[in-house]
Amino acid sequence: MNKPSGGAVLAAATAFLVGTAGGYAVTQVIRRGHEIDLENELARLKDEVSQNTKPDVPSDEEATAALAKSGRSMRISECKPRQFVPGVTCSGIITTTAGSFAGVIQPGVLSFAKIEGVWRQIQ
């Protein structure tokens, strides 16, 4: 039986290593493509969930209308859902618009609920 020459063994070993490395590289490219697809899908799902779970919150005008009888207005900076009762708790800048304290501006937190389609301040 003929013994393979050193050049043939070296060529076979090189071909094996190149094939293995090439296969690994292709596998990594495919794997990264799947990871990117999964990351994009996860981002899409997170966005979809956040859009579906955003609480209905009053605008500055709706909050001001709800406070009109009390002689105050509000510029809302953030609203969060109330835990155990309907409505939202909003923080922002409250301005007194009537009475002896008219013009007083201070930060504050007030709660609102939509009752029969209209935002109202609640306690």
Short mmCIF file of C-alpha atoms in Angstrom, two decimals:
data_model
loop_
_atom_site.label_atom_id
_atom_site.label_comp_id
_atom_site.label_asym_id
_atom_site.label_seq_id
_atom_site.Cartn_x
_atom_site.Cartn_y
_atom_site.Cartn_z
CA MET A 1 0.00 0.00 0.00
CA ASN A 2 1.29 3.41 -0.89
CA LYS A 3 1.94 5.82 1.88
CA PRO A 4 0.50 9.32 1.21
CA SER A 5 3.11 11.95 0.69
CA GLY A 6 3.68 14.68 3.25
CA GLY A 7 2.31 17.26 0.80
CA ALA A 8 -0.94 15.35 0.39
CA VAL A 9 -1.39 15.04 4.16
CA LEU A 10 -0.66 18.72 4.59
CA ALA A 11 -3.12 19.61 1.82
CA ALA A 12 -5.80 17.38 3.38
CA ALA A 13 -5.21 18.86 6.84
CA THR A 14 -5.36 22.40 5.42
CA ALA A 15 -8.56 21.62 3.53
CA PHE A 16 -10.08 20.15 6.69
CA LEU A 17 -9.15 23.22 8.79
CA VAL A 18 -10.35 25.67 6.14
CA GLY A 19 -13.62 23.75 5.77
CA THR A 20 -14.14 23.63 9.53
CA ALA A 21 -13.33 27.32 9.98
CA GLY A 22 -15.54 28.23 7.03
CA GLY A 23 -18.40 26.16 8.42
CA TYR A 24 -17.97 27.78 11.82
CA ALA A 25 -17.98 31.24 10.26
CA VAL A 26 -21.13 30.51 8.27
CA THR A 27 -22.82 29.09 11.37
CA GLN A 28 -21.92 32.21 13.36
CA VAL A 29 -23.32 34.49 10.64
CA ILE A 30 -26.56 32.52 10.57
CA ARG A 31 -26.73 32.48 14.37
CA ARG A 32 -26.15 36.23 14.58
CA GLY A 33 -28.88 36.74 11.99
CA HIS A 34 -31.29 34.76 14.17
CA GLU A 35 -30.23 36.76 17.24
CA ILE A 36 -30.89 40.04 15.43
CA ASP A 37 -34.30 38.77 14.32
CA LEU A 38 -35.14 37.79 17.90
CA GLU A 39 -33.92 41.14 19.26
CA ASN A 40 -36.07 42.99 16.73
CA GLU A 41 -39.10 40.86 17.60
CA LEU A 42 -38.54 41.46 21.30
CA ALA A 43 -38.31 45.22 20.75
CA ARG A 44 -41.50 45.14 18.67
CA LEU A 45 -43.36 43.18 21.35
CA LYS A 46 -42.16 45.51 24.12
CA ASP A 47 -43.33 48.51 22.10
CA GLU A 48 -46.69 46.86 21.45
CA VAL A 49 -47.17 46.06 25.14
CA SER A 50 -46.21 49.56 26.25
CA GLN A 51 -48.69 51.07 23.78
CA ASN A 52 -51.46 48.79 25.00
CA THR A 53 -50.78 49.40 28.68
CA LYS A 54 -50.37 53.16 28.67
CA PRO A 55 -52.99 54.58 31.00
CA ASP A 56 -55.48 57.10 29.74
CA VAL A 57 -54.24 60.40 31.18
CA PRO A 58 -55.68 63.91 31.12
CA SER A 59 -54.08 66.64 29.04
CA ASP A 60 -53.07 69.90 30.72
CA GLU A 61 -56.30 71.44 29.43
CA GLU A 62 -58.44 68.58 30.78
CA ALA A 63 -56.71 68.77 34.18
CA THR A 64 -57.21 72.54 34.27
CA ALA A 65 -60.89 72.12 33.37
CA ALA A 66 -61.25 69.58 36.21
CA LEU A 67 -59.70 72.08 38.62
CA ALA A 68 -61.52 75.17 37.33
CA LYS A 69 -64.08 75.29 40.14
CA SER A 70 -61.29 75.25 42.73
CA GLY A 71 -59.49 78.20 41.11
CA ARG A 72 -56.41 76.24 40.06
CA SER A 73 -54.76 75.04 36.87
CA MET A 74 -52.19 72.32 36.34
CA ARG A 75 -49.36 71.66 33.91
CA ILE A 76 -48.81 67.89 34.12
CA SER A 77 -45.33 66.42 33.99
CA GLU A 78 -46.16 62.77 34.73
CA CYS A 79 -49.17 60.54 35.42
CA LYS A 80 -49.23 57.04 36.88
CA PRO A 81 -52.17 54.67 37.28
CA ARG A 82 -53.57 54.41 40.78
CA GLN A 83 -53.02 51.00 42.30
CA PHE A 84 -56.32 49.89 43.73
CA VAL A 85 -58.83 52.42 42.43
CA PRO A 86 -59.61 53.77 38.97
CA GLY A 87 -57.86 56.87 37.76
CA VAL A 88 -54.38 58.30 37.66
CA THR A 89 -52.17 60.29 39.99
CA CYS A 90 -50.45 63.17 38.23
CA SER A 91 -47.57 65.33 39.34
CA GLY A 92 -46.87 68.72 37.90
CA ILE A 93 -47.01 72.45 38.48
CA ILE A 94 -50.20 73.77 40.07
CA THR A 95 -51.05 77.45 39.65
CA THR A 96 -53.67 79.20 41.75
CA THR A 97 -55.79 81.27 39.38
CA ALA A 98 -58.32 82.88 41.72
CA GLY A 99 -58.63 84.22 45.24
CA SER A 100 -56.08 85.85 47.49
CA PHE A 101 -53.38 83.37 46.48
CA ALA A 102 -53.85 83.94 42.73
CA GLY A 103 -50.57 83.60 40.89
CA VAL A 104 -48.99 81.22 43.39
CA ILE A 105 -47.14 78.45 41.57
CA GLN A 106 -46.06 75.25 43.30
CA PRO A 107 -45.34 71.62 42.50
CA GLY A 108 -48.03 69.18 43.47
CA VAL A 109 -49.66 65.81 43.04
CA LEU A 110 -53.35 65.39 42.26
CA SER A 111 -55.52 62.43 41.33
CA PHE A 112 -57.92 62.36 38.41
CA ALA A 113 -60.48 59.89 37.09
CA LYS A 114 -62.50 59.90 33.90
CA ILE A 115 -66.16 59.86 34.89
CA GLU A 116 -68.74 59.68 32.09
CA GLY A 117 -66.10 60.76 29.59
CA VAL A 118 -64.96 63.83 31.55
CA TRP A 119 -61.82 64.11 33.69
CA ARG A 120 -62.52 65.05 37.31
CA GLN A 121 -60.25 65.59 40.28
CA ILE A 122 -60.68 62.87 42.91
CA GLN A 123 -59.33 62.48 46.42
#
